[in-house]
């Protein structure tokens, strides 16, 4: 029983990483119908920025803010940096290409992804980087046979908090309804006085910022980061987005959590080596029987 | 009838006919002027051209988003590698076998998912490609050699007197295959099948309403595309003499996708240009060492900014009435 509970907690932790990255994909897809391949690299870059802050600001951070404070500071700075990077990439690589249609934008996104990934390699080097263990809170919790770390719980709570905030913004505020309206029909939304550029600005700051925070959390959780990890996480997060129904934000969150759980249980009870195969197989099976994702609405075909 | 066919070819080539012969001449002379390294670069250009052409059938002609094409490529390469190293089947015999294996795999895998649209099809093909790659890493039945792959693949040969084993011979081998593929694809573009494909790309519902069996033609595109990728896999495996899973990653599928879009969807000369961009640019920028992929990414963005329709977009030829009448007559 404790093992199952532990698997669930581990699965939810990984799932919340996927969910937070998936939100970035889903927002951009919902508004622009663009698969933003660079998003995985925003996540990696965020992780590296957080790493740099923790390594070079370690003395200052630990003396002034404490371990947990240092962690928060790293996340906030990484989020701000990546919001700037996100908006820059949007201006330089995507905005000039919108009029040309969807597919050129996909190539541009792939180009941006290759650029960012190699920029990271050039700046921080091609080797794995390790998050400094002394700067990460390391408190174990033992409840019977259940064995988890405090960090894990904090990550879980924090992720769910972020998802909750985003859910609130999108579903309950006026600006959120402007975003949903733009996703539904861009032209009509503009005619109703919605500033489309503001919406784009919002999704390209918030998406990468969430990605960056996730990057720092992943760095703390796994302790090591590499410049290519964006591909893997990006692919999984994109899978989660589709699993939940593309462009559907609550769907993306659930998709991420489900994917994390599937991966954990597949790895634990079927085979660790085949767990990713298992994940993609489930994805394909879901799409065969529910072609619009688990939570996607049935769309009438436009002719 | 023969006349119309020739004039059709003429109208395809005429403005560029001189250029075409010049290009052909350069292709023939090039390996005698270049050293082995640059001949190998041109060989890999050929491989990417073949892969681009194969994806172009699926993505360019029918407009199906396929980001898992490396999976078919891998099936072709591993079929060749395993049958050759374990059972000693000659490479040239395995050329059609690899094509059939990849085509069969495409048929089996794509049959249940062919009804998916747009991005959903895209993610399923990504998943398919990843499943192939991960399965190769996991070494099922001790066949694929795990992460290290399979070693010691033969040269293509017919008996002992005709052996393809030098860079220059491989160069001609791949480009002759590419040449025949191009001829076949031009014929295919102007056929009933090609028109049905383009019709599906432009408007699936209208195609269906006009009596085109959409499912059948989409599957056909996947099967043919996979077969060509399988051939590319066969030649690639015999050239490198070893295959390993990391040659067939998601990145490889993305590069093929970019080849088609950088060149121009559905445009055969465009795909060749796209393959040139993807395979030659990293070589050209080699002096910049670790910055070369940075430049490469920037080039991709810039290409899309200034030529969003591709470097050589497909001309939308109005069907000339004579050839349409001819086809009607031919088909009764």
mmCIF file of C-alpha atoms in Angstrom, chain B residues 48-275:
data_model
loop_
_atom_site.group_PDB
_atom_site.id
_atom_site.type_symbol
_atom_site.label_atom_id
_atom_site.label_comp_id
_atom_site.label_asym_id
_atom_site.label_seq_id
_atom_site.Cartn_x
_atom_site.Cartn_y
_atom_site.Cartn_z
ATOM 1 C CA UNK B 48 18.372 13.493 -47.320
ATOM 2 C CA UNK B 49 17.022 14.181 -50.805
ATOM 3 C CA UNK B 50 15.556 10.675 -50.918
ATOM 4 C CA UNK B 51 14.116 11.041 -47.419
ATOM 5 C CA UNK B 52 12.728 14.462 -48.301
ATOM 6 C CA UNK B 53 11.109 13.071 -51.440
ATOM 7 C CA UNK B 54 9.604 10.225 -49.448
ATOM 8 C CA UNK B 55 8.138 12.554 -46.822
ATOM 9 C CA UNK B 56 7.042 14.880 -49.592
ATOM 10 C CA UNK B 57 4.572 12.224 -50.752
ATOM 11 C CA UNK B 58 2.876 12.238 -47.360
ATOM 12 C CA UNK B 59 3.295 15.863 -46.320
ATOM 13 C CA UNK B 60 3.602 17.690 -49.615
ATOM 14 C CA UNK B 61 1.189 15.819 -51.854
ATOM 15 C CA UNK B 62 -1.500 14.815 -49.372
ATOM 16 C CA UNK B 63 -0.882 17.376 -46.622
ATOM 17 C CA UNK B 64 -0.695 14.836 -43.789
ATOM 18 C CA UNK B 65 1.524 15.956 -40.897
ATOM 19 C CA UNK B 66 3.990 13.169 -40.381
ATOM 20 C CA UNK B 67 6.640 13.869 -37.743
ATOM 21 C CA UNK B 68 7.620 10.240 -37.268
ATOM 22 C CA UNK B 69 9.055 9.489 -40.669
ATOM 23 C CA UNK B 70 12.384 8.469 -39.150
ATOM 24 C CA UNK B 71 10.523 5.404 -37.877
ATOM 25 C CA UNK B 72 10.063 4.076 -41.419
ATOM 26 C CA UNK B 73 13.651 4.987 -42.224
ATOM 27 C CA UNK B 74 14.742 2.995 -39.168
ATOM 28 C CA UNK B 75 12.662 -0.023 -40.139
ATOM 29 C CA UNK B 76 14.342 -0.064 -43.555
ATOM 30 C CA UNK B 77 17.826 0.325 -42.100
ATOM 31 C CA UNK B 78 17.361 -2.300 -39.390
ATOM 32 C CA UNK B 79 15.732 -4.797 -41.777
ATOM 33 C CA UNK B 80 18.821 -4.521 -43.940
ATOM 34 C CA UNK B 81 21.201 -4.649 -41.001
ATOM 35 C CA UNK B 82 19.653 -7.661 -39.277
ATOM 36 C CA UNK B 83 18.995 -9.773 -42.359
ATOM 37 C CA UNK B 84 22.456 -9.029 -43.699
ATOM 38 C CA UNK B 85 24.484 -9.646 -40.552
ATOM 39 C CA UNK B 86 22.454 -12.579 -39.204
ATOM 40 C CA UNK B 87 21.524 -14.386 -42.417
ATOM 41 C CA UNK B 88 24.020 -13.042 -44.935
ATOM 42 C CA UNK B 89 21.414 -11.839 -47.421
ATOM 43 C CA UNK B 90 23.093 -9.534 -49.990
ATOM 44 C CA UNK B 91 22.378 -5.811 -49.651
ATOM 45 C CA UNK B 92 20.983 -5.321 -53.139
ATOM 46 C CA UNK B 93 18.479 -8.132 -52.580
ATOM 47 C CA UNK B 94 17.512 -6.408 -49.352
ATOM 48 C CA UNK B 95 16.825 -3.123 -51.133
ATOM 49 C CA UNK B 96 13.295 -4.157 -52.184
ATOM 50 C CA UNK B 97 12.910 -6.224 -49.009
ATOM 51 C CA UNK B 98 13.571 -3.149 -46.840
ATOM 52 C CA UNK B 99 11.140 -1.131 -48.905
ATOM 53 C CA UNK B 100 8.459 -3.788 -48.488
ATOM 54 C CA UNK B 101 9.153 -4.167 -44.759
ATOM 55 C CA UNK B 102 8.824 -0.419 -44.190
ATOM 56 C CA UNK B 103 5.715 -0.263 -46.378
ATOM 57 C CA UNK B 104 4.109 -3.167 -44.535
ATOM 58 C CA UNK B 105 4.917 -1.554 -41.206
ATOM 59 C CA UNK B 106 3.385 1.715 -42.414
ATOM 60 C CA UNK B 107 0.275 -0.104 -43.575
ATOM 61 C CA UNK B 108 -0.202 -1.910 -40.274
ATOM 62 C CA UNK B 109 0.531 1.105 -38.081
ATOM 63 C CA UNK B 110 -1.291 3.725 -40.104
ATOM 64 C CA UNK B 111 -4.478 1.771 -40.822
ATOM 65 C CA UNK B 112 -6.034 2.434 -37.431
ATOM 66 C CA UNK B 113 -4.880 6.062 -37.151
ATOM 67 C CA UNK B 114 -5.443 7.329 -40.670
ATOM 68 C CA UNK B 115 -8.772 8.972 -39.761
ATOM 69 C CA UNK B 116 -7.072 11.389 -37.362
ATOM 70 C CA UNK B 117 -6.778 14.981 -38.484
ATOM 71 C CA UNK B 118 -4.019 17.546 -38.514
ATOM 72 C CA UNK B 119 -2.149 17.832 -35.261
ATOM 73 C CA UNK B 120 -3.611 14.671 -33.800
ATOM 74 C CA UNK B 121 -2.176 12.682 -36.673
ATOM 75 C CA UNK B 122 1.050 14.595 -36.127
ATOM 76 C CA UNK B 123 1.396 13.545 -32.477
ATOM 77 C CA UNK B 124 0.464 9.939 -33.260
ATOM 78 C CA UNK B 125 3.194 9.741 -35.894
ATOM 79 C CA UNK B 126 5.607 11.282 -33.374
ATOM 80 C CA UNK B 127 4.566 8.579 -30.931
ATOM 81 C CA UNK B 128 5.011 5.905 -33.584
ATOM 82 C CA UNK B 129 8.517 7.119 -34.404
ATOM 83 C CA UNK B 130 9.452 7.230 -30.733
ATOM 84 C CA UNK B 131 8.077 3.739 -30.128
ATOM 85 C CA UNK B 132 10.231 2.418 -32.977
ATOM 86 C CA UNK B 133 13.336 4.161 -31.625
ATOM 87 C CA UNK B 134 12.750 3.092 -28.011
ATOM 88 C CA UNK B 135 12.039 -0.468 -29.101
ATOM 89 C CA UNK B 136 15.327 -0.551 -30.990
ATOM 90 C CA UNK B 137 17.125 0.654 -27.859
ATOM 91 C CA UNK B 138 15.422 -1.997 -25.736
ATOM 92 C CA UNK B 139 16.742 -4.750 -27.957
ATOM 93 C CA UNK B 140 13.694 -7.003 -28.464
ATOM 94 C CA UNK B 141 14.545 -10.724 -29.018
ATOM 95 C CA UNK B 142 18.221 -9.754 -28.977
ATOM 96 C CA UNK B 143 17.939 -8.619 -32.601
ATOM 97 C CA UNK B 144 18.668 -4.908 -32.658
ATOM 98 C CA UNK B 145 21.781 -4.773 -30.496
ATOM 99 C CA UNK B 146 20.361 -2.205 -28.087
ATOM 100 C CA UNK B 147 21.828 1.294 -27.911
ATOM 101 C CA UNK B 148 24.959 0.178 -29.772
ATOM 102 C CA UNK B 149 23.083 -1.026 -32.802
ATOM 103 C CA UNK B 150 24.161 -3.546 -35.410
ATOM 104 C CA UNK B 151 27.692 -3.684 -36.824
ATOM 105 C CA UNK B 152 29.420 -5.173 -39.836
ATOM 106 C CA UNK B 153 26.965 -4.609 -42.642
ATOM 107 C CA UNK B 154 28.191 -5.581 -46.122
ATOM 108 C CA UNK B 155 28.781 -3.488 -49.203
ATOM 109 C CA UNK B 156 26.138 -3.743 -51.901
ATOM 110 C CA UNK B 157 27.381 -6.168 -54.544
ATOM 111 C CA UNK B 158 26.369 -8.371 -57.431
ATOM 112 C CA UNK B 159 28.735 -11.324 -57.314
ATOM 113 C CA UNK B 160 32.370 -10.379 -56.860
ATOM 114 C CA UNK B 161 32.870 -8.290 -60.000
ATOM 115 C CA UNK B 162 30.416 -5.497 -59.140
ATOM 116 C CA UNK B 163 30.945 -4.187 -55.639
ATOM 117 C CA UNK B 164 29.946 -0.744 -54.422
ATOM 118 C CA UNK B 165 32.588 0.027 -51.838
ATOM 119 C CA UNK B 166 34.149 3.431 -52.522
ATOM 120 C CA UNK B 167 32.765 6.878 -51.806
ATOM 121 C CA UNK B 168 32.419 7.662 -55.468
ATOM 122 C CA UNK B 169 30.443 4.497 -56.204
ATOM 123 C CA UNK B 170 28.121 5.155 -53.280
ATOM 124 C CA UNK B 171 27.672 8.684 -54.589
ATOM 125 C CA UNK B 172 26.504 7.441 -57.971
ATOM 126 C CA UNK B 173 24.427 4.672 -56.368
ATOM 127 C CA UNK B 174 22.385 7.057 -54.206
ATOM 128 C CA UNK B 175 21.978 9.697 -56.890
ATOM 129 C CA UNK B 176 20.847 7.156 -59.485
ATOM 130 C CA UNK B 177 18.238 5.932 -56.992
ATOM 131 C CA UNK B 178 17.223 9.557 -56.335
ATOM 132 C CA UNK B 179 17.052 10.161 -60.094
ATOM 133 C CA UNK B 180 14.728 7.215 -60.687
ATOM 134 C CA UNK B 181 12.608 8.260 -57.712
ATOM 135 C CA UNK B 182 12.268 11.756 -59.159
ATOM 136 C CA UNK B 183 11.172 10.374 -62.533
ATOM 137 C CA UNK B 184 8.646 8.086 -60.843
ATOM 138 C CA UNK B 185 7.351 10.927 -58.672
ATOM 139 C CA UNK B 186 6.908 13.284 -61.627
ATOM 140 C CA UNK B 187 4.872 10.584 -63.367
ATOM 141 C CA UNK B 188 2.928 10.060 -60.151
ATOM 142 C CA UNK B 189 2.206 13.779 -59.750
ATOM 143 C CA UNK B 190 0.586 13.903 -63.163
ATOM 144 C CA UNK B 191 -1.422 10.731 -62.666
ATOM 145 C CA UNK B 192 -4.869 10.034 -61.318
ATOM 146 C CA UNK B 193 -3.332 9.192 -57.956
ATOM 147 C CA UNK B 194 -1.382 12.448 -57.789
ATOM 148 C CA UNK B 195 -4.446 14.504 -58.591
ATOM 149 C CA UNK B 196 -6.488 12.629 -56.015
ATOM 150 C CA UNK B 197 -3.786 13.332 -53.419
ATOM 151 C CA UNK B 198 -3.699 17.029 -54.212
ATOM 152 C CA UNK B 199 -7.461 17.149 -54.089
ATOM 153 C CA UNK B 200 -7.425 15.634 -50.598
ATOM 154 C CA UNK B 201 -4.787 18.161 -49.535
ATOM 155 C CA UNK B 202 -6.828 21.104 -50.758
ATOM 156 C CA UNK B 203 -10.172 19.982 -49.392
ATOM 157 C CA UNK B 204 -10.785 16.606 -47.880
ATOM 158 C CA UNK B 205 -14.544 16.936 -47.702
ATOM 159 C CA UNK B 206 -14.802 17.960 -51.341
ATOM 160 C CA UNK B 207 -12.533 15.076 -52.323
ATOM 161 C CA UNK B 208 -14.753 12.667 -50.457
ATOM 162 C CA UNK B 209 -17.832 14.134 -52.084
ATOM 163 C CA UNK B 210 -16.231 13.631 -55.487
ATOM 164 C CA UNK B 211 -15.919 9.934 -54.901
ATOM 165 C CA UNK B 212 -12.244 9.801 -53.957
ATOM 166 C CA UNK B 213 -11.646 7.087 -51.405
ATOM 167 C CA UNK B 214 -9.826 9.371 -48.964
ATOM 168 C CA UNK B 215 -8.777 6.640 -46.573
ATOM 169 C CA UNK B 216 -7.374 4.493 -49.348
ATOM 170 C CA UNK B 217 -5.357 7.309 -50.923
ATOM 171 C CA UNK B 218 -3.998 8.537 -47.599
ATOM 172 C CA UNK B 219 -2.828 5.032 -46.735
ATOM 173 C CA UNK B 220 -1.299 4.691 -50.180
ATOM 174 C CA UNK B 221 0.700 7.863 -49.586
ATOM 175 C CA UNK B 222 1.989 6.577 -46.249
ATOM 176 C CA UNK B 223 2.877 3.194 -47.721
ATOM 177 C CA UNK B 224 4.731 4.653 -50.713
ATOM 178 C CA UNK B 225 6.485 7.245 -48.548
ATOM 179 C CA UNK B 226 7.535 4.549 -46.095
ATOM 180 C CA UNK B 227 8.802 2.315 -48.893
ATOM 181 C CA UNK B 228 11.038 5.103 -50.189
ATOM 182 C CA UNK B 229 12.279 5.852 -46.684
ATOM 183 C CA UNK B 230 13.000 2.125 -46.327
ATOM 184 C CA UNK B 231 15.165 2.256 -49.454
ATOM 185 C CA UNK B 232 17.013 5.251 -48.014
ATOM 186 C CA UNK B 233 17.505 3.233 -44.820
ATOM 187 C CA UNK B 234 18.956 0.322 -46.761
ATOM 188 C CA UNK B 235 21.528 2.488 -48.550
ATOM 189 C CA UNK B 236 22.354 4.391 -45.371
ATOM 190 C CA UNK B 237 22.952 1.176 -43.433
ATOM 191 C CA UNK B 238 25.293 -0.279 -46.056
ATOM 192 C CA UNK B 239 27.198 3.000 -46.364
ATOM 193 C CA UNK B 240 27.805 3.432 -42.630
ATOM 194 C CA UNK B 241 28.218 -0.348 -42.136
ATOM 195 C CA UNK B 242 26.458 0.038 -38.798
ATOM 196 C CA UNK B 243 23.128 1.344 -37.588
ATOM 197 C CA UNK B 244 22.248 2.657 -34.146
ATOM 198 C CA UNK B 245 19.021 4.037 -32.696
ATOM 199 C CA UNK B 246 20.224 7.619 -32.290
ATOM 200 C CA UNK B 247 20.369 8.037 -36.072
ATOM 201 C CA UNK B 248 16.582 7.769 -36.114
ATOM 202 C CA UNK B 249 15.608 10.236 -33.419
ATOM 203 C CA UNK B 250 12.747 12.698 -33.360
ATOM 204 C CA UNK B 251 15.228 15.341 -34.520
ATOM 205 C CA UNK B 252 15.739 13.397 -37.755
ATOM 206 C CA UNK B 253 11.994 13.407 -38.415
ATOM 207 C CA UNK B 254 11.949 17.142 -37.749
ATOM 208 C CA UNK B 255 14.763 17.699 -40.227
ATOM 209 C CA UNK B 256 12.840 15.790 -42.919
ATOM 210 C CA UNK B 257 9.799 17.907 -42.132
ATOM 211 C CA UNK B 258 11.929 21.021 -42.561
ATOM 212 C CA UNK B 259 13.349 19.752 -45.868
ATOM 213 C CA UNK B 260 9.870 19.609 -47.356
ATOM 214 C CA UNK B 261 8.775 22.965 -45.977
ATOM 215 C CA UNK B 262 11.987 24.822 -46.737
ATOM 216 C CA UNK B 263 11.855 23.539 -50.307
ATOM 217 C CA UNK B 264 8.161 23.998 -50.893
ATOM 218 C CA UNK B 265 5.346 21.534 -50.245
ATOM 219 C CA UNK B 266 4.819 19.113 -53.081
ATOM 220 C CA UNK B 267 7.599 20.572 -55.197
ATOM 221 C CA UNK B 268 10.229 18.065 -56.287
ATOM 222 C CA UNK B 269 13.013 20.549 -57.168
ATOM 223 C CA UNK B 270 12.112 22.355 -53.948
ATOM 224 C CA UNK B 271 12.682 19.228 -51.881
ATOM 225 C CA UNK B 272 16.136 18.803 -53.433
ATOM 226 C CA UNK B 273 16.955 22.400 -52.458
ATOM 227 C CA UNK B 274 15.572 21.782 -48.978
ATOM 228 C CA UNK B 275 17.764 18.691 -48.638
#
